[in-house]
């Protein structure tokens, strides 16, 4: 994937990189999911603390990058499917990351040039970066919000201005609920969002999974080690059981082929390479589930 430019305050520091002076909102004492993802996607928007977490995650489960790339490819295939096969022209992504080639607005507009995408993040740096790099205010924009507080998001004036909630919406929760704590009740979060969306809307959801230790003991151990690493270093990151993840779809109609390893959800040939064609190696496929559901 080609590297891409970024505002000076988000350029990497440490090592052989030139040091930039970040604004006060960039906390260099802890990693963030967005910067960790940027590192694995070949971007420039990460710091030493993020690269350290990437190293620790790979020690906990060799090939952790597989999960990042696999989840990204699932999101890209889901957006293309929603636009191409269901004609959905407006999307709401919660837990969005830093701008990267192949983001949802780019995928959707390959199919429907007028598609609109609203990105939501609770990371101030992500919001600032998206506003600086991507938004035109008419077809792509970003607001500050959290999947853990859906009621606040739904009362956000910019969301009401940008999205027509009388028409179908593609709700994108790729990895977002993995970073929502149990105390915030992620199942309640998806229920609140479902109740606000009109018929014809779709949910694309992926989540870190802790496989059954009786059936897949080695995978379950890797998931446990990853979760411990993330909670210690990042403060969030849950590898939940299949039953817990299925609970997030309560009230939704789960579409075929159901909740499965993301690698097997509408896979694309690896050649020629297109957005969404990345194929995960077998070693970590059981640690990430995804599915599509409708209102």
PDB file of C-alpha atoms in Angstrom:
ATOM      1  CA  UNK A   1       0.000   0.000   0.000  1.00  0.00           C
ATOM      2  CA  UNK A   2       1.441   3.412  -0.873  1.00  0.00           C
ATOM      3  CA  UNK A   3       2.392   5.699   1.950  1.00  0.00           C
ATOM      4  CA  UNK A   4       0.395   8.857   2.335  1.00  0.00           C
ATOM      5  CA  UNK A   5       0.938  12.335   3.673  1.00  0.00           C
ATOM      6  CA  UNK A   6      -0.244  13.633   7.008  1.00  0.00           C
ATOM      7  CA  UNK A   7      -0.285  16.886   8.953  1.00  0.00           C
ATOM      8  CA  UNK A   8       3.028  17.685  10.625  1.00  0.00           C
ATOM      9  CA  UNK A   9       1.665  17.075  14.121  1.00  0.00           C
ATOM     10  CA  UNK A  10       0.980  13.417  13.306  1.00  0.00           C
ATOM     11  CA  UNK A  11       4.228  12.525  11.576  1.00  0.00           C
ATOM     12  CA  UNK A  12       6.240   9.787  13.287  1.00  0.00           C
ATOM     13  CA  UNK A  13       8.807  10.392  15.955  1.00  0.00           C
ATOM     14  CA  UNK A  14      11.759   8.460  17.235  1.00  0.00           C
ATOM     15  CA  UNK A  15      14.131   6.088  15.469  1.00  0.00           C
ATOM     16  CA  UNK A  16      15.277   7.440  12.127  1.00  0.00           C
ATOM     17  CA  UNK A  17      12.233   9.683  11.759  1.00  0.00           C
ATOM     18  CA  UNK A  18      12.319  13.443  12.122  1.00  0.00           C
ATOM     19  CA  UNK A  19      10.734  14.501  15.387  1.00  0.00           C
ATOM     20  CA  UNK A  20       7.593  16.589  15.152  1.00  0.00           C
ATOM     21  CA  UNK A  21       6.061  18.677  17.910  1.00  0.00           C
ATOM     22  CA  UNK A  22       2.503  17.402  18.458  1.00  0.00           C
ATOM     23  CA  UNK A  23      -0.268  19.651  19.751  1.00  0.00           C
ATOM     24  CA  UNK A  24      -1.464  19.137  23.333  1.00  0.00           C
ATOM     25  CA  UNK A  25      -4.275  16.815  22.257  1.00  0.00           C
ATOM     26  CA  UNK A  26      -1.795  14.157  21.097  1.00  0.00           C
ATOM     27  CA  UNK A  27      -0.888  12.024  24.125  1.00  0.00           C
ATOM     28  CA  UNK A  28       2.455  10.315  23.579  1.00  0.00           C
ATOM     29  CA  UNK A  29       2.295   8.376  26.848  1.00  0.00           C
ATOM     30  CA  UNK A  30      -0.215   5.799  25.568  1.00  0.00           C
ATOM     31  CA  UNK A  31      -0.838   4.174  22.192  1.00  0.00           C
ATOM     32  CA  UNK A  32      -4.133   4.567  20.364  1.00  0.00           C
ATOM     33  CA  UNK A  33      -6.034   2.096  18.159  1.00  0.00           C
ATOM     34  CA  UNK A  34      -5.976   4.530  15.233  1.00  0.00           C
ATOM     35  CA  UNK A  35      -2.219   5.052  15.306  1.00  0.00           C
ATOM     36  CA  UNK A  36      -1.580   1.328  15.794  1.00  0.00           C
ATOM     37  CA  UNK A  37      -3.686   0.638  12.703  1.00  0.00           C
ATOM     38  CA  UNK A  38      -1.849   3.337  10.778  1.00  0.00           C
ATOM     39  CA  UNK A  39       1.431   1.595  11.585  1.00  0.00           C
ATOM     40  CA  UNK A  40       0.196  -1.759  10.298  1.00  0.00           C
ATOM     41  CA  UNK A  41      -1.316  -0.213   7.153  1.00  0.00           C
ATOM     42  CA  UNK A  42       1.973   1.398   6.201  1.00  0.00           C
ATOM     43  CA  UNK A  43       0.980   4.938   7.141  1.00  0.00           C
ATOM     44  CA  UNK A  44       3.071   7.606   8.824  1.00  0.00           C
ATOM     45  CA  UNK A  45       0.774   8.498  11.692  1.00  0.00           C
ATOM     46  CA  UNK A  46       2.280   6.650  14.650  1.00  0.00           C
ATOM     47  CA  UNK A  47       4.744   7.182  17.457  1.00  0.00           C
ATOM     48  CA  UNK A  48       7.209   5.067  19.422  1.00  0.00           C
ATOM     49  CA  UNK A  49       4.537   4.032  21.921  1.00  0.00           C
ATOM     50  CA  UNK A  50       2.321   2.709  19.114  1.00  0.00           C
ATOM     51  CA  UNK A  51       5.156   0.772  17.520  1.00  0.00           C
ATOM     52  CA  UNK A  52       5.984  -0.703  20.929  1.00  0.00           C
ATOM     53  CA  UNK A  53       2.415  -2.001  21.264  1.00  0.00           C
ATOM     54  CA  UNK A  54       2.655  -3.482  17.759  1.00  0.00           C
ATOM     55  CA  UNK A  55       5.804  -5.352  18.823  1.00  0.00           C
ATOM     56  CA  UNK A  56       4.199  -6.596  22.045  1.00  0.00           C
ATOM     57  CA  UNK A  57       1.080  -7.734  20.179  1.00  0.00           C
ATOM     58  CA  UNK A  58       3.192  -9.692  17.711  1.00  0.00           C
ATOM     59  CA  UNK A  59       5.013 -11.365  20.587  1.00  0.00           C
ATOM     60  CA  UNK A  60       1.664 -12.337  22.109  1.00  0.00           C
ATOM     61  CA  UNK A  61       0.353 -13.706  18.801  1.00  0.00           C
ATOM     62  CA  UNK A  62       2.780 -13.865  15.914  1.00  0.00           C
ATOM     63  CA  UNK A  63       1.228 -12.240  12.884  1.00  0.00           C
ATOM     64  CA  UNK A  64      -1.059  -9.823  14.736  1.00  0.00           C
ATOM     65  CA  UNK A  65      -0.860  -7.617  11.641  1.00  0.00           C
ATOM     66  CA  UNK A  66      -2.992 -10.307   9.949  1.00  0.00           C
ATOM     67  CA  UNK A  67      -5.927  -9.216  12.099  1.00  0.00           C
ATOM     68  CA  UNK A  68      -5.543  -5.549  11.214  1.00  0.00           C
ATOM     69  CA  UNK A  69      -5.328  -6.232   7.491  1.00  0.00           C
ATOM     70  CA  UNK A  70      -8.072  -8.853   7.586  1.00  0.00           C
ATOM     71  CA  UNK A  71     -10.485  -6.564   9.398  1.00  0.00           C
ATOM     72  CA  UNK A  72      -9.676  -3.764   6.974  1.00  0.00           C
ATOM     73  CA  UNK A  73     -10.376  -6.022   3.984  1.00  0.00           C
ATOM     74  CA  UNK A  74     -13.677  -7.170   5.519  1.00  0.00           C
ATOM     75  CA  UNK A  75     -14.750  -3.538   5.928  1.00  0.00           C
ATOM     76  CA  UNK A  76     -13.867  -2.769   2.319  1.00  0.00           C
ATOM     77  CA  UNK A  77     -15.788  -5.778   0.987  1.00  0.00           C
ATOM     78  CA  UNK A  78     -18.774  -4.935   3.172  1.00  0.00           C
ATOM     79  CA  UNK A  79     -18.945  -1.339   1.959  1.00  0.00           C
ATOM     80  CA  UNK A  80     -18.694  -2.408  -1.674  1.00  0.00           C
ATOM     81  CA  UNK A  81     -21.408  -5.031  -1.137  1.00  0.00           C
ATOM     82  CA  UNK A  82     -23.743  -2.556   0.558  1.00  0.00           C
ATOM     83  CA  UNK A  83     -23.323   0.028  -2.188  1.00  0.00           C
ATOM     84  CA  UNK A  84     -23.339  -2.371  -5.131  1.00  0.00           C
ATOM     85  CA  UNK A  85     -25.891  -4.987  -4.088  1.00  0.00           C
ATOM     86  CA  UNK A  86     -28.153  -2.975  -1.782  1.00  0.00           C
ATOM     87  CA  UNK A  87     -27.829   0.506  -3.275  1.00  0.00           C
ATOM     88  CA  UNK A  88     -26.951   2.104   0.058  1.00  0.00           C
ATOM     89  CA  UNK A  89     -25.732   5.639  -0.556  1.00  0.00           C
ATOM     90  CA  UNK A  90     -24.974   6.839   2.974  1.00  0.00           C
ATOM     91  CA  UNK A  91     -22.701   5.327   5.576  1.00  0.00           C
ATOM     92  CA  UNK A  92     -21.966   5.884   9.244  1.00  0.00           C
ATOM     93  CA  UNK A  93     -18.648   4.524  10.504  1.00  0.00           C
ATOM     94  CA  UNK A  94     -18.040   4.509  14.260  1.00  0.00           C
ATOM     95  CA  UNK A  95     -14.517   4.110  15.539  1.00  0.00           C
ATOM     96  CA  UNK A  96     -13.024   5.363  12.296  1.00  0.00           C
ATOM     97  CA  UNK A  97      -9.276   5.644  12.021  1.00  0.00           C
ATOM     98  CA  UNK A  98      -6.801   7.988  10.423  1.00  0.00           C
ATOM     99  CA  UNK A  99      -7.260   8.624   6.688  1.00  0.00           C
ATOM    100  CA  UNK A 100      -5.880   5.750   4.627  1.00  0.00           C
ATOM    101  CA  UNK A 101      -6.169   4.746   0.954  1.00  0.00           C
ATOM    102  CA  UNK A 102      -9.183   2.456   0.616  1.00  0.00           C
ATOM    103  CA  UNK A 103     -11.331   4.154   3.260  1.00  0.00           C
ATOM    104  CA  UNK A 104     -15.130   3.613   3.038  1.00  0.00           C
ATOM    105  CA  UNK A 105     -15.874   6.835   1.149  1.00  0.00           C
ATOM    106  CA  UNK A 106     -13.454   5.809  -1.586  1.00  0.00           C
ATOM    107  CA  UNK A 107     -14.894   2.294  -1.863  1.00  0.00           C
ATOM    108  CA  UNK A 108     -18.515   3.487  -1.885  1.00  0.00           C
ATOM    109  CA  UNK A 109     -17.865   6.093  -4.551  1.00  0.00           C
ATOM    110  CA  UNK A 110     -16.317   3.535  -6.869  1.00  0.00           C
ATOM    111  CA  UNK A 111     -19.884   2.188  -7.103  1.00  0.00           C
ATOM    112  CA  UNK A 112     -22.066   5.219  -6.314  1.00  0.00           C
ATOM    113  CA  UNK A 113     -20.250   8.506  -7.025  1.00  0.00           C
ATOM    114  CA  UNK A 114     -22.653  10.485  -4.834  1.00  0.00           C
ATOM    115  CA  UNK A 115     -22.280   8.270  -1.745  1.00  0.00           C
ATOM    116  CA  UNK A 116     -21.959  10.097   1.579  1.00  0.00           C
ATOM    117  CA  UNK A 117     -19.856   8.913   4.525  1.00  0.00           C
ATOM    118  CA  UNK A 118     -19.914  10.251   8.075  1.00  0.00           C
ATOM    119  CA  UNK A 119     -16.913   9.217  10.152  1.00  0.00           C
ATOM    120  CA  UNK A 120     -17.096   9.175  13.964  1.00  0.00           C
ATOM    121  CA  UNK A 121     -14.154   9.004  16.378  1.00  0.00           C
ATOM    122  CA  UNK A 122     -13.547   9.755  20.035  1.00  0.00           C
ATOM    123  CA  UNK A 123      -9.853  10.426  19.294  1.00  0.00           C
ATOM    124  CA  UNK A 124      -9.356  14.210  18.907  1.00  0.00           C
ATOM    125  CA  UNK A 125      -6.312  13.686  16.686  1.00  0.00           C
ATOM    126  CA  UNK A 126      -8.307  11.463  14.326  1.00  0.00           C
ATOM    127  CA  UNK A 127     -11.062  14.051  14.086  1.00  0.00           C
ATOM    128  CA  UNK A 128      -8.554  16.845  13.420  1.00  0.00           C
ATOM    129  CA  UNK A 129      -6.689  14.780  10.858  1.00  0.00           C
ATOM    130  CA  UNK A 130      -9.847  13.831   8.953  1.00  0.00           C
ATOM    131  CA  UNK A 131     -11.004  17.423   8.927  1.00  0.00           C
ATOM    132  CA  UNK A 132      -7.633  18.521   7.566  1.00  0.00           C
ATOM    133  CA  UNK A 133      -7.268  15.799   4.950  1.00  0.00           C
ATOM    134  CA  UNK A 134     -10.611  14.484   3.747  1.00  0.00           C
ATOM    135  CA  UNK A 135     -13.822  16.292   4.476  1.00  0.00           C
ATOM    136  CA  UNK A 136     -15.628  18.507   2.028  1.00  0.00           C
ATOM    137  CA  UNK A 137     -18.684  18.929   4.265  1.00  0.00           C
ATOM    138  CA  UNK A 138     -21.049  17.657   1.593  1.00  0.00           C
ATOM    139  CA  UNK A 139     -20.125  14.045   0.813  1.00  0.00           C
ATOM    140  CA  UNK A 140     -17.633  13.249   3.595  1.00  0.00           C
ATOM    141  CA  UNK A 141     -17.379  14.646   7.098  1.00  0.00           C
ATOM    142  CA  UNK A 142     -16.323  13.674  10.610  1.00  0.00           C
ATOM    143  CA  UNK A 143     -17.719  14.262  14.088  1.00  0.00           C
ATOM    144  CA  UNK A 144     -16.473  13.554  17.582  1.00  0.00           C
ATOM    145  CA  UNK A 145     -18.365  10.704  19.221  1.00  0.00           C
ATOM    146  CA  UNK A 146     -18.082   7.245  20.710  1.00  0.00           C
ATOM    147  CA  UNK A 147     -19.832   3.918  20.023  1.00  0.00           C
ATOM    148  CA  UNK A 148     -20.134   3.648  23.812  1.00  0.00           C
ATOM    149  CA  UNK A 149     -22.384   6.740  23.878  1.00  0.00           C
ATOM    150  CA  UNK A 150     -24.788   6.310  20.955  1.00  0.00           C
ATOM    151  CA  UNK A 151     -27.480   8.572  22.425  1.00  0.00           C
ATOM    152  CA  UNK A 152     -25.093  11.529  22.395  1.00  0.00           C
ATOM    153  CA  UNK A 153     -24.058  10.750  18.832  1.00  0.00           C
ATOM    154  CA  UNK A 154     -27.635  10.560  17.592  1.00  0.00           C
ATOM    155  CA  UNK A 155     -28.293  14.042  18.979  1.00  0.00           C
ATOM    156  CA  UNK A 156     -25.234  15.456  17.211  1.00  0.00           C
ATOM    157  CA  UNK A 157     -26.512  18.245  14.906  1.00  0.00           C
ATOM    158  CA  UNK A 158     -23.962  17.480  12.215  1.00  0.00           C
ATOM    159  CA  UNK A 159     -25.139  13.869  12.025  1.00  0.00           C
ATOM    160  CA  UNK A 160     -28.745  15.011  11.622  1.00  0.00           C
ATOM    161  CA  UNK A 161     -27.697  17.497   8.955  1.00  0.00           C
ATOM    162  CA  UNK A 162     -25.504  15.085   7.036  1.00  0.00           C
ATOM    163  CA  UNK A 163     -27.497  11.839   7.132  1.00  0.00           C
ATOM    164  CA  UNK A 164     -31.105  11.380   6.065  1.00  0.00           C
ATOM    165  CA  UNK A 165     -32.420   8.964   8.686  1.00  0.00           C
ATOM    166  CA  UNK A 166     -35.523   8.337   6.601  1.00  0.00           C
ATOM    167  CA  UNK A 167     -33.355   6.488   4.054  1.00  0.00           C
ATOM    168  CA  UNK A 168     -31.249   3.336   4.531  1.00  0.00           C
ATOM    169  CA  UNK A 169     -27.895   3.757   6.242  1.00  0.00           C
ATOM    170  CA  UNK A 170     -24.893   1.450   6.209  1.00  0.00           C
ATOM    171  CA  UNK A 171     -23.689   1.284   9.827  1.00  0.00           C
ATOM    172  CA  UNK A 172     -20.026   0.266   9.980  1.00  0.00           C
ATOM    173  CA  UNK A 173     -18.680  -1.154  13.237  1.00  0.00           C
ATOM    174  CA  UNK A 174     -15.462  -2.776  12.069  1.00  0.00           C
ATOM    175  CA  UNK A 175     -13.529  -3.338  15.275  1.00  0.00           C
ATOM    176  CA  UNK A 176     -15.269  -0.531  17.152  1.00  0.00           C
ATOM    177  CA  UNK A 177     -16.969  -2.693  19.786  1.00  0.00           C
ATOM    178  CA  UNK A 178     -13.731  -4.514  20.575  1.00  0.00           C
ATOM    179  CA  UNK A 179     -12.729  -1.287  22.327  1.00  0.00           C
ATOM    180  CA  UNK A 180     -16.020  -0.761  24.179  1.00  0.00           C
ATOM    181  CA  UNK A 181     -15.840  -1.939  27.797  1.00  0.00           C
ATOM    182  CA  UNK A 182     -18.363  -4.374  29.268  1.00  0.00           C
ATOM    183  CA  UNK A 183     -19.499  -1.665  31.682  1.00  0.00           C
ATOM    184  CA  UNK A 184     -20.701   0.366  28.675  1.00  0.00           C
ATOM    185  CA  UNK A 185     -22.813  -2.582  27.446  1.00  0.00           C
ATOM    186  CA  UNK A 186     -21.898  -2.830  23.744  1.00  0.00           C
ATOM    187  CA  UNK A 187     -25.070  -4.820  23.003  1.00  0.00           C
ATOM    188  CA  UNK A 188     -27.136  -1.876  24.261  1.00  0.00           C
ATOM    189  CA  UNK A 189     -25.107   0.399  21.971  1.00  0.00           C
ATOM    190  CA  UNK A 190     -26.014  -1.562  18.849  1.00  0.00           C
ATOM    191  CA  UNK A 191     -29.641  -1.709  19.984  1.00  0.00           C
ATOM    192  CA  UNK A 192     -29.855   2.072  20.382  1.00  0.00           C
ATOM    193  CA  UNK A 193     -28.377   2.593  16.927  1.00  0.00           C
ATOM    194  CA  UNK A 194     -30.702  -0.011  15.391  1.00  0.00           C
ATOM    195  CA  UNK A 195     -33.761   1.729  16.776  1.00  0.00           C
ATOM    196  CA  UNK A 196     -32.659   5.000  15.153  1.00  0.00           C
ATOM    197  CA  UNK A 197     -32.148   3.554  11.675  1.00  0.00           C
ATOM    198  CA  UNK A 198     -34.883   3.131   9.042  1.00  0.00           C
ATOM    199  CA  UNK A 199     -35.873  -0.144   7.338  1.00  0.00           C
ATOM    200  CA  UNK A 200     -33.384  -1.248   4.724  1.00  0.00           C
ATOM    201  CA  UNK A 201     -30.402  -0.215   6.813  1.00  0.00           C
ATOM    202  CA  UNK A 202     -27.534  -2.651   7.262  1.00  0.00           C
ATOM    203  CA  UNK A 203     -24.946  -3.296   9.956  1.00  0.00           C
ATOM    204  CA  UNK A 204     -21.436  -4.520   9.100  1.00  0.00           C
ATOM    205  CA  UNK A 205     -19.725  -5.631  12.305  1.00  0.00           C
ATOM    206  CA  UNK A 206     -16.410  -7.328  13.049  1.00  0.00           C
ATOM    207  CA  UNK A 207     -14.904  -8.114  16.430  1.00  0.00           C
ATOM    208  CA  UNK A 208     -11.878  -9.780  18.016  1.00  0.00           C
ATOM    209  CA  UNK A 209     -12.860 -13.311  19.042  1.00  0.00           C
ATOM    210  CA  UNK A 210     -11.717 -15.651  21.822  1.00  0.00           C
ATOM    211  CA  UNK A 211     -12.327 -19.163  20.436  1.00  0.00           C
ATOM    212  CA  UNK A 212     -13.609 -21.994  22.600  1.00  0.00           C
ATOM    213  CA  UNK A 213     -10.567 -23.213  24.587  1.00  0.00           C
ATOM    214  CA  UNK A 214     -11.892 -26.776  24.570  1.00  0.00           C
ATOM    215  CA  UNK A 215     -11.951 -26.854  20.773  1.00  0.00           C
ATOM    216  CA  UNK A 216      -9.129 -24.472  19.875  1.00  0.00           C
ATOM    217  CA  UNK A 217      -6.836 -24.231  22.925  1.00  0.00           C
ATOM    218  CA  UNK A 218      -3.901 -22.604  21.124  1.00  0.00           C
ATOM    219  CA  UNK A 219      -6.092 -19.944  19.506  1.00  0.00           C
ATOM    220  CA  UNK A 220      -7.823 -19.265  22.816  1.00  0.00           C
ATOM    221  CA  UNK A 221      -4.442 -18.806  24.515  1.00  0.00           C
ATOM    222  CA  UNK A 222      -3.295 -16.341  21.838  1.00  0.00           C
ATOM    223  CA  UNK A 223      -6.521 -14.384  22.244  1.00  0.00           C
ATOM    224  CA  UNK A 224      -6.039 -14.297  26.022  1.00  0.00           C
ATOM    225  CA  UNK A 225      -2.458 -13.072  25.651  1.00  0.00           C
ATOM    226  CA  UNK A 226      -3.476 -10.399  23.154  1.00  0.00           C
ATOM    227  CA  UNK A 227      -6.288  -9.162  25.375  1.00  0.00           C
ATOM    228  CA  UNK A 228      -3.953  -8.903  28.365  1.00  0.00           C
ATOM    229  CA  UNK A 229      -1.428  -6.970  26.254  1.00  0.00           C
ATOM    230  CA  UNK A 230      -4.040  -4.551  24.935  1.00  0.00           C
ATOM    231  CA  UNK A 231      -5.686  -3.914  28.285  1.00  0.00           C
ATOM    232  CA  UNK A 232      -2.305  -3.319  29.937  1.00  0.00           C
ATOM    233  CA  UNK A 233      -0.881  -1.062  27.228  1.00  0.00           C
ATOM    234  CA  UNK A 234      -3.940   0.518  25.625  1.00  0.00           C
ATOM    235  CA  UNK A 235      -6.657   0.289  28.270  1.00  0.00           C
ATOM    236  CA  UNK A 236      -9.099  -1.331  25.838  1.00  0.00           C
ATOM    237  CA  UNK A 237      -9.298  -4.296  23.480  1.00  0.00           C
ATOM    238  CA  UNK A 238     -11.525  -7.275  24.251  1.00  0.00           C
ATOM    239  CA  UNK A 239     -11.384 -10.696  22.604  1.00  0.00           C
ATOM    240  CA  UNK A 240     -14.955 -11.849  23.269  1.00  0.00           C
ATOM    241  CA  UNK A 241     -16.567 -15.237  22.769  1.00  0.00           C
ATOM    242  CA  UNK A 242     -18.719 -16.052  19.764  1.00  0.00           C
ATOM    243  CA  UNK A 243     -21.821 -16.007  21.983  1.00  0.00           C
ATOM    244  CA  UNK A 244     -20.978 -12.526  23.245  1.00  0.00           C
ATOM    245  CA  UNK A 245     -20.447 -11.230  19.718  1.00  0.00           C
ATOM    246  CA  UNK A 246     -23.689 -12.817  18.528  1.00  0.00           C
ATOM    247  CA  UNK A 247     -25.432 -10.855  21.275  1.00  0.00           C
ATOM    248  CA  UNK A 248     -24.509  -7.612  19.538  1.00  0.00           C
ATOM    249  CA  UNK A 249     -26.789  -8.643  16.650  1.00  0.00           C
ATOM    250  CA  UNK A 250     -29.850  -9.091  18.862  1.00  0.00           C
ATOM    251  CA  UNK A 251     -32.825  -7.429  17.202  1.00  0.00           C
ATOM    252  CA  UNK A 252     -31.056  -7.410  13.825  1.00  0.00           C
ATOM    253  CA  UNK A 253     -31.607  -9.977  11.079  1.00  0.00           C
ATOM    254  CA  UNK A 254     -28.257 -11.667  10.497  1.00  0.00           C
ATOM    255  CA  UNK A 255     -27.639 -12.077   6.764  1.00  0.00           C
ATOM    256  CA  UNK A 256     -25.977 -14.993   4.992  1.00  0.00           C
ATOM    257  CA  UNK A 257     -23.369 -16.362   5.435  1.00  0.00           C
ATOM    258  CA  UNK A 258     -23.809 -15.398   9.108  1.00  0.00           C
ATOM    259  CA  UNK A 259     -21.169 -14.576  11.700  1.00  0.00           C
ATOM    260  CA  UNK A 260     -17.982 -16.207  10.425  1.00  0.00           C
ATOM    261  CA  UNK A 261     -14.217 -15.781  10.223  1.00  0.00           C
ATOM    262  CA  UNK A 262     -13.868 -12.556   8.245  1.00  0.00           C
ATOM    263  CA  UNK A 263     -11.573 -14.251   5.735  1.00  0.00           C
ATOM    264  CA  UNK A 264     -14.540 -16.290   4.479  1.00  0.00           C
ATOM    265  CA  UNK A 265     -17.027 -13.409   4.281  1.00  0.00           C
ATOM    266  CA  UNK A 266     -17.537 -12.820   0.542  1.00  0.00           C
ATOM    267  CA  UNK A 267     -13.818 -13.281  -0.245  1.00  0.00           C
ATOM    268  CA  UNK A 268     -12.259 -11.851  -3.383  1.00  0.00           C
ATOM    269  CA  UNK A 269      -9.489 -13.371  -5.521  1.00  0.00           C
ATOM    270  CA  UNK A 270      -6.068 -12.183  -4.377  1.00  0.00           C
ATOM    271  CA  UNK A 271      -5.182 -11.205  -7.937  1.00  0.00           C
ATOM    272  CA  UNK A 272      -5.518  -8.705  -9.346  1.00  0.00           C
ATOM    273  CA  UNK A 273      -5.164  -6.878  -6.009  1.00  0.00           C
ATOM    274  CA  UNK A 274      -8.097  -4.619  -5.239  1.00  0.00           C
ATOM    275  CA  UNK A 275      -9.349  -3.094  -1.996  1.00  0.00           C
ATOM    276  CA  UNK A 276     -10.709  -5.978   0.046  1.00  0.00           C
ATOM    277  CA  UNK A 277      -8.772  -8.762  -1.664  1.00  0.00           C
ATOM    278  CA  UNK A 278      -6.266  -9.301   1.162  1.00  0.00           C
ATOM    279  CA  UNK A 279      -6.355 -12.912   2.352  1.00  0.00           C
ATOM    280  CA  UNK A 280      -5.438 -13.682   5.956  1.00  0.00           C
ATOM    281  CA  UNK A 281      -2.972 -16.503   6.661  1.00  0.00           C
ATOM    282  CA  UNK A 282      -4.539 -19.434   8.489  1.00  0.00           C
ATOM    283  CA  UNK A 283      -2.670 -18.804  11.760  1.00  0.00           C
ATOM    284  CA  UNK A 284      -4.995 -16.134  13.189  1.00  0.00           C
ATOM    285  CA  UNK A 285      -8.241 -16.472  11.259  1.00  0.00           C
ATOM    286  CA  UNK A 286     -10.225 -17.728  14.247  1.00  0.00           C
ATOM    287  CA  UNK A 287      -9.414 -14.579  16.235  1.00  0.00           C
ATOM    288  CA  UNK A 288     -11.642 -12.293  14.165  1.00  0.00           C
ATOM    289  CA  UNK A 289     -15.339 -12.718  13.340  1.00  0.00           C
ATOM    290  CA  UNK A 290     -17.585 -10.597  11.157  1.00  0.00           C
ATOM    291  CA  UNK A 291     -21.044 -10.469   9.683  1.00  0.00           C
ATOM    292  CA  UNK A 292     -23.727  -8.372   8.052  1.00  0.00           C
ATOM    293  CA  UNK A 293     -27.231  -7.773   9.410  1.00  0.00           C
ATOM    294  CA  UNK A 294     -30.302  -5.788   8.433  1.00  0.00           C
ATOM    295  CA  UNK A 295     -32.996  -3.857  10.287  1.00  0.00           C
TER     296      UNK A 295
END
